[in-house]
Amino acid sequence: MGKEKTKGGLNMYSEILMDHFTNPRNVGEIKDADAVANVGNVVCGDTMRIYIKVKDDIIEDIKFKTFGCGAAIASSSIATEMVKGKTLDEALKITNKEIADALGGLPPAKVHCSVMAADAIKKAIEQYREKTKEN
Amino acid sequence: MQIKKKGKHIITSSIEHHAVLDACKFLEKQGFEVTYLPVTPEGIVRVEDFKEALREDTILATVMHVNNEVGTIQPVEEIGNICREKGILFHVDAVQSFGKIPVNVDDLNADLLSVSAHKIYGPKGVGCLYIRRGTKIQNLLHGGGQERKKRPGTENVAGIVGFGVAAELAIKEMKEDSDKLTKLRDKLINGLMERISDVKLNGHPTKRICNNVNVSFKYVEGESLLLSLDMKGIEASSGSACTSGSLEPSHVLQAMGVPYEFIHGSVRMTLGRDNTEEDINYVLEVFPEIVERLREMSPLYQ
Ligand code: FES
């Protein structure tokens, strides 16, 4: 148990990923969110919750809470950053591959964690659209 | 195996190391039948269960002395006695116990016992298999007279010598080391339980090897804990699905019936002879903040 830091998170994550894990952006809740989506990960049982606030079809604010591995937390963080300020249509186009690439790549066993982030955003937007349709 | 004529039933436990489990799986494919004994919620094999599993055609039992994940000390002596009575070959995986608690092949009634050098600060890539005189085992390789033909090939002399010295030292310093580590272990376990809520000790509080700490924290995932600890210079491992390359949660914690939410947040820390009280204080200082930060991010934590 030396106290010197090891670089690059357990030797499998990039510096970018570790930055998002250590200083996650947009973590938290939105009290008066327009939509809240929960996604579970069938592969390893982890969960992610996304809150969005929409104005004029634009994602004005987005927050997340994630229970999962480093890749899952970093994926949530960077994905929320990527869609914030975007129109709903633009946000829907974000793929898990783009999320993984933005993180400097993911080890093969961790690709499903970025899928979870992409799915959560999709689900939140769909939920928002459902809701606004009704009104 | 010539032994198949005598019987084809093997007994082992469900918490063995993969070194044993995978070998058992292989033997099943060869036509042997294997019973994997369950364990108590604290991770200990019940001698009663062992007795019940015995069959007319049981030829071999293999049980670990100490579990590598949760550190529980198994009743191998009693199991060995039963095996001796019934004429069943008994193998003990003593990799985790050797050098930390007394390991005596006669007390354990072991016919076969395996030990690894790197667990006692010896060189990597060396181990030994004790074979009681009169126990017949097939040659593992063929091609020379070394190691009584069991495992021929030019010996790894440096490794063997290193192992010998490590063993000598381990035995000499066993009592002192294990007293010290037991104190540190309990300080770490108790400190974590006091400072953090929703925490669970995995394994048995006292029937536990001196260097093993295994605790679970609800609402946090193990890998993110390991990453955070790593950044603070603390090395640990986890039974969480996300940390295992196969995305399978720990088979040991599953066999103990540890609820999934606790398996997810499990962390094992192994103490070594170089650890000091200061190290423990340091871990106790940073751990609560790490758990707190991750819980703040967790949708499961309110
Ligand atoms: S969330 Fe389980 S492996 Fe990433």
Short mmCIF file of C-alpha atoms and ligand atoms in Angstrom, two decimals:
data_model
loop_
_atom_site.label_atom_id
_atom_site.label_comp_id
_atom_site.label_asym_id
_atom_site.label_seq_id
_atom_site.Cartn_x
_atom_site.Cartn_y
_atom_site.Cartn_z
CA MET A 1 0.00 0.00 0.00
CA GLY A 2 2.40 2.67 -1.19
CA LYS A 3 0.98 6.13 -1.35
CA GLU A 4 2.26 6.98 -4.79
CA LYS A 5 -0.41 7.39 -7.46
CA THR A 6 -0.66 4.91 -10.28
CA LYS A 7 -1.35 6.43 -13.64
CA GLY A 8 -4.34 5.83 -15.85
CA GLY A 9 -6.85 4.12 -13.54
CA LEU A 10 -5.99 0.47 -12.89
CA ASN A 11 -3.99 0.47 -16.11
CA MET A 12 -7.03 0.20 -18.29
CA TYR A 13 -8.56 3.64 -18.53
CA SER A 14 -7.47 6.76 -20.38
CA GLU A 15 -6.60 10.05 -18.72
CA ILE A 16 -9.78 11.60 -20.12
CA LEU A 17 -11.88 8.86 -18.63
CA MET A 18 -10.18 9.19 -15.27
CA ASP A 19 -10.79 12.92 -15.34
CA HIS A 20 -14.51 12.36 -15.88
CA PHE A 21 -14.55 9.73 -13.17
CA THR A 22 -12.77 11.99 -10.70
CA ASN A 23 -14.56 15.21 -11.60
CA PRO A 24 -17.84 14.10 -13.11
CA ARG A 25 -19.77 16.84 -14.91
CA ASN A 26 -23.50 17.24 -14.41
CA VAL A 27 -23.80 14.84 -11.57
CA GLY A 28 -26.84 15.29 -9.34
CA GLU A 29 -30.58 15.72 -9.68
CA ILE A 30 -32.96 18.22 -11.20
CA LYS A 31 -35.85 18.80 -8.84
CA ASP A 32 -38.33 20.02 -11.47
CA ALA A 33 -37.05 17.87 -14.32
CA ASP A 34 -39.18 17.47 -17.43
CA ALA A 35 -38.24 13.82 -17.67
CA VAL A 36 -36.41 11.28 -15.53
CA ALA A 37 -35.26 8.00 -17.02
CA ASN A 38 -33.82 4.98 -15.29
CA VAL A 39 -31.86 2.35 -17.17
CA GLY A 40 -30.57 -0.87 -15.79
CA ASN A 41 -27.68 -2.77 -17.19
CA VAL A 42 -28.50 -6.41 -17.76
CA VAL A 43 -24.87 -7.34 -18.11
CA CYS A 44 -23.71 -6.45 -14.65
CA GLY A 45 -26.73 -5.07 -12.82
CA ASP A 46 -25.74 -1.43 -12.73
CA THR A 47 -28.11 1.49 -13.03
CA MET A 48 -28.14 5.02 -14.32
CA ARG A 49 -30.68 7.81 -13.88
CA ILE A 50 -30.89 10.80 -16.18
CA TYR A 51 -32.82 14.02 -15.48
CA ILE A 52 -33.51 16.49 -18.29
CA LYS A 53 -34.91 19.96 -18.48
CA VAL A 54 -36.07 20.94 -21.94
CA LYS A 55 -36.83 24.38 -23.35
CA ASP A 56 -37.76 25.10 -26.97
CA ASP A 57 -36.78 21.59 -27.92
CA ILE A 58 -33.32 22.10 -26.50
CA ILE A 59 -31.77 20.23 -23.58
CA GLU A 60 -31.33 23.13 -21.28
CA ASP A 61 -30.09 21.14 -18.35
CA ILE A 62 -29.18 17.53 -17.73
CA LYS A 63 -28.03 15.67 -14.64
CA PHE A 64 -27.20 12.08 -13.88
CA LYS A 65 -26.78 9.61 -11.09
CA THR A 66 -24.95 6.39 -11.77
CA PHE A 67 -24.26 3.24 -9.84
CA GLY A 68 -21.60 1.43 -11.77
CA CYS A 69 -17.99 1.07 -12.74
CA GLY A 70 -15.58 3.85 -13.63
CA ALA A 71 -16.45 3.57 -17.31
CA ALA A 72 -20.15 3.87 -16.51
CA ILE A 73 -19.68 6.99 -14.41
CA ALA A 74 -17.37 8.59 -16.95
CA SER A 75 -19.72 7.67 -19.82
CA SER A 76 -22.61 9.33 -18.04
CA SER A 77 -20.53 12.40 -17.37
CA ILE A 78 -19.22 12.90 -20.88
CA ALA A 79 -22.52 11.96 -22.52
CA THR A 80 -24.41 14.59 -20.54
CA GLU A 81 -21.78 17.09 -21.56
CA MET A 82 -22.14 16.11 -25.20
CA VAL A 83 -25.91 16.61 -25.32
CA LYS A 84 -26.31 19.63 -23.12
CA GLY A 85 -27.46 22.59 -25.22
CA LYS A 86 -28.30 20.34 -28.15
CA THR A 87 -31.73 19.94 -29.73
CA LEU A 88 -33.57 16.76 -28.88
CA ASP A 89 -33.04 15.41 -32.38
CA GLU A 90 -29.33 16.07 -32.22
CA ALA A 91 -29.10 14.47 -28.82
CA LEU A 92 -30.91 11.37 -30.02
CA LYS A 93 -28.21 10.85 -32.60
CA ILE A 94 -25.41 10.43 -30.07
CA THR A 95 -24.19 6.86 -30.23
CA ASN A 96 -22.40 4.81 -27.65
CA LYS A 97 -19.45 4.65 -30.02
CA GLU A 98 -19.16 8.43 -29.97
CA ILE A 99 -19.30 8.37 -26.19
CA ALA A 100 -16.59 5.72 -26.01
CA ASP A 101 -14.43 7.58 -28.52
CA ALA A 102 -14.81 10.83 -26.61
CA LEU A 103 -13.47 9.01 -23.56
CA GLY A 104 -10.40 7.98 -25.49
CA GLY A 105 -11.70 4.47 -26.09
CA LEU A 106 -12.98 1.77 -23.77
CA PRO A 107 -11.69 -1.73 -23.11
CA PRO A 108 -13.94 -4.34 -24.80
CA ALA A 109 -15.48 -5.52 -21.54
CA LYS A 110 -16.58 -1.95 -20.83
CA VAL A 111 -18.33 -1.06 -24.05
CA HIS A 112 -21.73 -1.94 -22.59
CA CYS A 113 -21.26 0.83 -20.00
CA SER A 114 -21.28 3.45 -22.75
CA VAL A 115 -24.36 1.80 -24.24
CA MET A 116 -26.09 2.34 -20.93
CA ALA A 117 -25.38 6.09 -21.11
CA ALA A 118 -26.64 6.42 -24.68
CA ASP A 119 -29.77 4.44 -23.79
CA ALA A 120 -30.49 6.54 -20.75
CA ILE A 121 -30.43 9.76 -22.74
CA LYS A 122 -32.65 8.25 -25.42
CA LYS A 123 -35.11 7.05 -22.85
CA ALA A 124 -35.30 10.44 -21.15
CA ILE A 125 -35.99 12.19 -24.44
CA GLU A 126 -38.61 9.64 -25.43
CA GLN A 127 -40.26 10.09 -22.09
CA TYR A 128 -40.29 13.82 -22.50
CA ARG A 129 -41.87 13.52 -25.94
CA GLU A 130 -44.52 11.14 -24.68
CA LYS A 131 -45.37 13.53 -21.94
CA THR A 132 -45.56 16.63 -24.10
CA LYS A 133 -47.68 14.77 -26.64
CA GLU A 134 -50.30 14.13 -24.00
CA ASN A 135 -50.65 17.77 -23.06
CA MET B 1 -6.78 -42.02 -14.10
CA GLN B 2 -6.51 -45.62 -13.00
CA ILE B 3 -8.41 -44.63 -9.92
CA LYS B 4 -11.71 -44.46 -11.81
CA LYS B 5 -12.08 -48.19 -11.32
CA LYS B 6 -12.24 -47.60 -7.58
CA GLY B 7 -14.90 -44.95 -7.87
CA LYS B 8 -15.71 -41.76 -9.64
CA HIS B 9 -16.99 -39.41 -6.99
CA ILE B 10 -15.08 -36.34 -5.82
CA ILE B 11 -16.05 -33.90 -3.08
CA THR B 12 -14.95 -30.29 -3.02
CA SER B 13 -16.43 -26.98 -1.92
CA SER B 14 -18.15 -24.28 -3.89
CA ILE B 15 -15.67 -21.64 -2.69
CA GLU B 16 -12.45 -23.21 -3.92
CA HIS B 17 -9.96 -21.26 -5.97
CA HIS B 18 -10.36 -21.64 -9.72
CA ALA B 19 -7.19 -23.71 -9.68
CA VAL B 20 -9.24 -26.45 -8.02
CA LEU B 21 -12.67 -25.68 -9.47
CA ASP B 22 -11.46 -25.69 -13.04
CA ALA B 23 -9.63 -28.96 -12.48
CA CYS B 24 -12.85 -30.44 -11.06
CA LYS B 25 -14.81 -29.18 -14.05
CA PHE B 26 -12.27 -30.86 -16.29
CA LEU B 27 -12.59 -34.13 -14.37
CA GLU B 28 -16.36 -33.95 -14.72
CA LYS B 29 -15.85 -33.94 -18.45
CA GLN B 30 -13.72 -37.06 -18.04
CA GLY B 31 -16.63 -38.85 -16.42
CA PHE B 32 -16.05 -38.11 -12.74
CA GLU B 33 -18.88 -36.82 -10.59
CA VAL B 34 -18.18 -33.87 -8.34
CA THR B 35 -20.12 -32.59 -5.33
CA TYR B 36 -19.58 -28.90 -4.63
CA LEU B 37 -20.36 -28.40 -0.96
CA PRO B 38 -22.31 -25.31 0.04
CA VAL B 39 -20.99 -23.00 2.77
CA THR B 40 -22.47 -21.10 5.68
CA PRO B 41 -23.31 -17.40 5.20
CA GLU B 42 -19.96 -16.77 6.85
CA GLY B 43 -18.16 -18.79 4.23
CA ILE B 44 -17.33 -22.01 6.04
CA VAL B 45 -17.88 -25.58 4.90
CA ARG B 46 -20.00 -27.63 7.32
CA VAL B 47 -18.50 -30.97 8.31
CA GLU B 48 -22.07 -32.32 8.42
CA ASP B 49 -22.54 -31.49 4.77
CA PHE B 50 -19.32 -33.23 3.99
CA LYS B 51 -20.46 -36.38 5.77
CA GLU B 52 -23.73 -36.32 3.92
CA ALA B 53 -22.03 -35.97 0.59
CA LEU B 54 -19.94 -39.10 1.09
CA ARG B 55 -20.72 -41.99 -1.22
CA GLU B 56 -19.54 -45.54 -1.59
CA ASP B 57 -17.57 -44.52 -4.62
CA THR B 58 -16.03 -41.33 -3.22
CA ILE B 59 -12.33 -41.45 -4.02
CA LEU B 60 -11.07 -37.94 -3.45
CA ALA B 61 -11.85 -34.85 -1.44
CA THR B 62 -10.21 -31.49 -1.97
CA VAL B 63 -10.88 -28.56 0.33
CA MET B 64 -8.97 -25.36 0.84
CA HIS B 65 -7.44 -24.59 4.22
CA VAL B 66 -8.20 -20.89 3.99
CA ASN B 67 -10.37 -19.15 1.44
CA ASN B 68 -8.55 -16.59 -0.66
CA GLU B 69 -11.39 -14.08 -0.95
CA VAL B 70 -12.92 -13.94 2.49
CA GLY B 71 -10.12 -15.49 4.53
CA THR B 72 -12.25 -18.08 6.31
CA ILE B 73 -10.45 -21.00 7.92
CA GLN B 74 -12.04 -24.29 6.90
CA PRO B 75 -12.47 -27.38 9.11
CA VAL B 76 -9.92 -29.36 7.13
CA GLU B 77 -8.72 -31.32 10.15
CA GLU B 78 -12.12 -32.86 10.73
CA ILE B 79 -12.64 -33.49 7.06
CA GLY B 80 -9.19 -35.08 6.92
CA ASN B 81 -10.10 -37.39 9.80
CA ILE B 82 -13.18 -38.57 8.03
CA CYS B 83 -11.27 -39.15 4.83
CA ARG B 84 -8.63 -41.14 6.66
CA GLU B 85 -11.30 -43.34 8.24
CA LYS B 86 -12.98 -43.98 4.95
CA GLY B 87 -9.83 -44.39 2.93
CA ILE B 88 -10.51 -41.39 0.75
CA LEU B 89 -7.62 -39.40 -0.66
CA PHE B 90 -7.55 -35.90 0.76
CA HIS B 91 -6.00 -32.90 -0.91
CA VAL B 92 -5.66 -29.56 0.86
CA ASP B 93 -5.07 -26.30 -0.95
CA ALA B 94 -2.93 -24.56 1.64
CA VAL B 95 -1.84 -21.67 -0.53
CA GLN B 96 -3.43 -19.06 1.72
CA SER B 97 -2.66 -20.65 5.07
CA PHE B 98 0.94 -21.77 4.72
CA GLY B 99 3.26 -19.47 6.59
CA LYS B 100 0.41 -17.77 8.43
CA ILE B 101 -1.08 -20.52 10.53
CA PRO B 102 0.39 -23.93 11.35
CA VAL B 103 0.08 -26.34 8.43
CA ASN B 104 0.98 -29.88 9.38
CA VAL B 105 0.15 -32.64 6.95
CA ASP B 106 -0.23 -35.14 9.77
CA ASP B 107 -2.58 -33.00 11.82
CA LEU B 108 -4.65 -32.32 8.74
CA ASN B 109 -4.50 -35.94 7.59
CA ALA B 110 -3.64 -34.64 4.18
CA ASP B 111 -2.42 -37.06 1.52
CA LEU B 112 -1.78 -34.22 -0.84
CA LEU B 113 -1.20 -30.58 -0.05
CA SER B 114 -0.26 -27.69 -2.27
CA VAL B 115 1.53 -24.47 -1.47
CA SER B 116 2.72 -21.54 -3.53
CA ALA B 117 5.93 -19.57 -3.01
CA HIS B 118 4.78 -16.10 -3.97
CA LYS B 119 2.20 -16.02 -1.18
CA ILE B 120 4.96 -16.20 1.39
CA TYR B 121 7.13 -13.52 -0.19
CA GLY B 122 8.98 -16.09 -2.26
CA PRO B 123 9.59 -16.00 -6.01
CA LYS B 124 6.70 -16.25 -8.46
CA GLY B 125 6.23 -19.36 -10.51
CA VAL B 126 7.23 -21.89 -7.86
CA GLY B 127 5.04 -24.04 -5.72
CA CYS B 128 5.06 -27.44 -4.17
CA LEU B 129 2.83 -30.44 -3.91
CA TYR B 130 3.27 -32.61 -0.87
CA ILE B 131 2.53 -36.26 -1.65
CA ARG B 132 2.23 -38.63 1.28
CA ARG B 133 4.35 -41.72 0.92
CA GLY B 134 2.30 -44.43 -0.67
CA THR B 135 -0.07 -42.08 -2.43
CA LYS B 136 -0.06 -42.97 -6.08
CA ILE B 137 -0.41 -40.22 -8.56
CA GLN B 138 0.14 -40.23 -12.27
CA ASN B 139 3.05 -38.43 -13.82
CA LEU B 140 2.02 -34.99 -14.93
CA LEU B 141 4.57 -34.88 -17.72
CA HIS B 142 6.78 -37.51 -19.23
CA GLY B 143 10.40 -37.11 -20.14
CA GLY B 144 12.92 -37.54 -17.38
CA GLY B 145 13.63 -38.51 -13.85
CA GLN B 146 13.36 -35.16 -12.15
CA GLU B 147 10.90 -34.61 -9.32
CA ARG B 148 10.50 -38.38 -9.06
CA LYS B 149 9.33 -38.49 -12.64
CA LYS B 150 6.14 -36.76 -11.59
CA ARG B 151 7.01 -33.52 -13.26
CA PRO B 152 10.18 -34.07 -15.23
CA GLY B 153 12.25 -31.28 -16.69
CA THR B 154 15.28 -29.35 -15.53
CA GLU B 155 14.55 -27.90 -12.15
CA ASN B 156 14.11 -24.20 -11.58
CA VAL B 157 16.91 -24.14 -9.05
CA ALA B 158 16.78 -20.43 -8.27
CA GLY B 159 13.06 -20.67 -7.71
CA ILE B 160 13.37 -23.70 -5.50
CA VAL B 161 16.10 -22.17 -3.36
CA GLY B 162 14.15 -18.93 -3.07
CA PHE B 163 11.08 -20.82 -2.04
CA GLY B 164 13.05 -22.74 0.58
CA VAL B 165 14.43 -19.60 2.15
CA ALA B 166 11.03 -17.90 2.04
CA ALA B 167 9.48 -20.90 3.78
CA GLU B 168 12.13 -20.92 6.47
CA LEU B 169 11.62 -17.24 7.17
CA ALA B 170 7.84 -17.52 7.06
CA ILE B 171 7.82 -20.25 9.66
CA LYS B 172 10.32 -18.47 11.85
CA GLU B 173 8.36 -15.23 11.84
CA MET B 174 4.91 -16.72 11.65
CA LYS B 175 3.77 -16.05 15.18
CA GLU B 176 5.07 -12.52 15.33
CA ASP B 177 3.75 -11.60 11.89
CA SER B 178 0.35 -13.06 12.42
CA ASP B 179 -0.13 -11.41 15.81
CA LYS B 180 0.73 -8.08 14.30
CA LEU B 181 -1.45 -8.57 11.23
CA THR B 182 -4.42 -9.78 13.25
CA LYS B 183 -4.31 -6.55 15.22
CA LEU B 184 -4.09 -4.43 12.08
CA ARG B 185 -6.81 -6.47 10.41
CA ASP B 186 -9.25 -5.98 13.27
CA LYS B 187 -8.41 -2.32 13.54
CA LEU B 188 -9.17 -1.89 9.86
CA ILE B 189 -12.38 -3.92 9.95
CA ASN B 190 -13.71 -2.28 13.09
CA GLY B 191 -12.67 1.16 11.92
CA LEU B 192 -14.54 0.80 8.64
CA MET B 193 -17.65 -0.57 10.35
CA GLU B 194 -17.64 2.33 12.78
CA ARG B 195 -17.06 5.07 10.27
CA ILE B 196 -19.30 3.99 7.41
CA SER B 197 -22.99 3.08 7.37
CA ASP B 198 -24.55 0.18 5.44
CA VAL B 199 -21.41 -1.88 5.58
CA LYS B 200 -21.09 -5.62 5.98
CA LEU B 201 -18.17 -7.84 6.87
CA ASN B 202 -17.81 -10.76 4.48
CA GLY B 203 -16.55 -13.93 6.09
CA HIS B 204 -16.14 -14.88 9.72
CA PRO B 205 -14.98 -12.35 12.32
CA THR B 206 -12.56 -14.71 14.08
CA LYS B 207 -12.17 -17.89 12.01
CA ARG B 208 -10.27 -15.71 9.66
CA ILE B 209 -6.72 -15.57 8.39
CA CYS B 210 -4.71 -12.68 9.78
CA ASN B 211 -4.19 -10.76 6.54
CA ASN B 212 -7.68 -10.71 5.06
CA VAL B 213 -10.20 -7.90 5.14
CA ASN B 214 -13.32 -8.20 3.00
CA VAL B 215 -16.14 -5.73 3.45
CA SER B 216 -19.12 -4.63 1.39
CA PHE B 217 -20.63 -1.20 1.09
CA LYS B 218 -24.19 -0.88 -0.06
CA TYR B 219 -25.08 1.55 -2.88
CA VAL B 220 -21.59 1.66 -4.37
CA GLU B 221 -20.04 -0.44 -7.06
CA GLY B 222 -16.74 -2.19 -6.41
CA GLU B 223 -14.76 -1.10 -9.41
CA SER B 224 -15.41 2.57 -8.83
CA LEU B 225 -14.28 1.99 -5.26
CA LEU B 226 -11.08 0.34 -6.46
CA LEU B 227 -10.36 3.18 -8.85
CA SER B 228 -10.84 5.72 -6.11
CA LEU B 229 -8.67 3.75 -3.68
CA ASP B 230 -6.02 3.30 -6.35
CA MET B 231 -5.82 7.05 -6.81
CA LYS B 232 -5.05 7.30 -3.12
CA GLY B 233 -2.35 4.67 -3.39
CA ILE B 234 -4.41 1.88 -1.84
CA GLU B 235 -4.48 -1.42 -3.63
CA ALA B 236 -7.54 -3.58 -3.26
CA SER B 237 -9.70 -5.98 -5.22
CA SER B 238 -13.43 -6.55 -5.53
CA GLY B 239 -15.90 -9.36 -6.13
CA SER B 240 -18.11 -7.05 -8.18
CA ALA B 241 -19.19 -8.19 -11.64
CA CYS B 242 -17.77 -5.03 -13.17
CA THR B 243 -14.24 -5.81 -11.99
CA SER B 244 -14.09 -9.36 -13.24
CA GLY B 245 -13.14 -9.58 -16.90
CA SER B 246 -15.96 -12.08 -17.31
CA LEU B 247 -18.53 -9.74 -15.71
CA GLU B 248 -19.42 -12.56 -13.33
CA PRO B 249 -19.67 -11.61 -9.67
CA SER B 250 -17.52 -13.51 -7.18
CA HIS B 251 -18.48 -17.20 -6.96
CA VAL B 252 -17.40 -17.21 -3.33
CA LEU B 253 -19.69 -14.37 -2.24
CA GLN B 254 -22.50 -15.90 -4.29
CA ALA B 255 -22.01 -19.28 -2.59
CA MET B 256 -22.21 -17.51 0.77
CA GLY B 257 -25.55 -16.06 -0.27
CA VAL B 258 -24.32 -12.47 0.01
CA PRO B 259 -27.08 -10.31 -1.51
CA TYR B 260 -26.23 -8.87 -4.91
CA GLU B 261 -26.21 -5.28 -3.76
CA PHE B 262 -23.48 -6.22 -1.29
CA ILE B 263 -21.47 -8.32 -3.74
CA HIS B 264 -21.43 -5.30 -6.00
CA GLY B 265 -19.86 -3.15 -3.34
CA SER B 266 -17.36 -5.67 -1.98
CA VAL B 267 -13.74 -4.78 -1.39
CA ARG B 268 -10.94 -7.07 -0.32
CA MET B 269 -7.77 -5.71 1.18
CA THR B 270 -4.84 -7.97 1.89
CA LEU B 271 -2.39 -6.94 4.57
CA GLY B 272 1.28 -7.68 4.34
CA ARG B 273 4.16 -7.77 6.75
CA ASP B 274 5.25 -4.29 5.70
CA ASN B 275 1.97 -2.67 6.64
CA THR B 276 1.98 -0.46 9.67
CA GLU B 277 -0.59 1.02 11.96
CA GLU B 278 -0.05 4.26 10.08
CA ASP B 279 -1.18 2.62 6.85
CA ILE B 280 -4.38 1.51 8.53
CA ASN B 281 -4.98 5.00 9.88
CA TYR B 282 -4.49 6.37 6.42
CA VAL B 283 -6.98 3.93 4.88
CA LEU B 284 -9.50 4.71 7.60
CA GLU B 285 -9.07 8.37 6.96
CA VAL B 286 -9.68 8.32 3.21
CA PHE B 287 -12.18 5.48 2.93
CA PRO B 288 -15.29 7.21 4.29
CA GLU B 289 -14.90 10.14 1.89
CA ILE B 290 -14.56 7.81 -1.06
CA VAL B 291 -17.70 5.89 -0.17
CA GLU B 292 -19.54 9.11 0.53
CA ARG B 293 -18.61 10.62 -2.84
CA LEU B 294 -19.71 7.54 -4.76
CA ARG B 295 -22.92 7.27 -2.79
CA GLU B 296 -23.73 10.86 -3.64
CA MET B 297 -23.55 9.82 -7.27
CA SER B 298 -25.57 6.67 -6.82
CA PRO B 299 -29.24 6.58 -7.83
CA LEU B 300 -29.77 3.83 -5.27
CA TYR B 301 -28.74 5.98 -2.33
CA GLN B 302 -31.25 8.41 -0.94
S1 FES C 1 -21.20 -0.69 -15.19
FE1 FES C 1 -20.64 -2.76 -14.78
S2 FES C 1 -18.94 -2.99 -16.03
FE2 FES C 1 -19.43 -0.91 -16.32
#
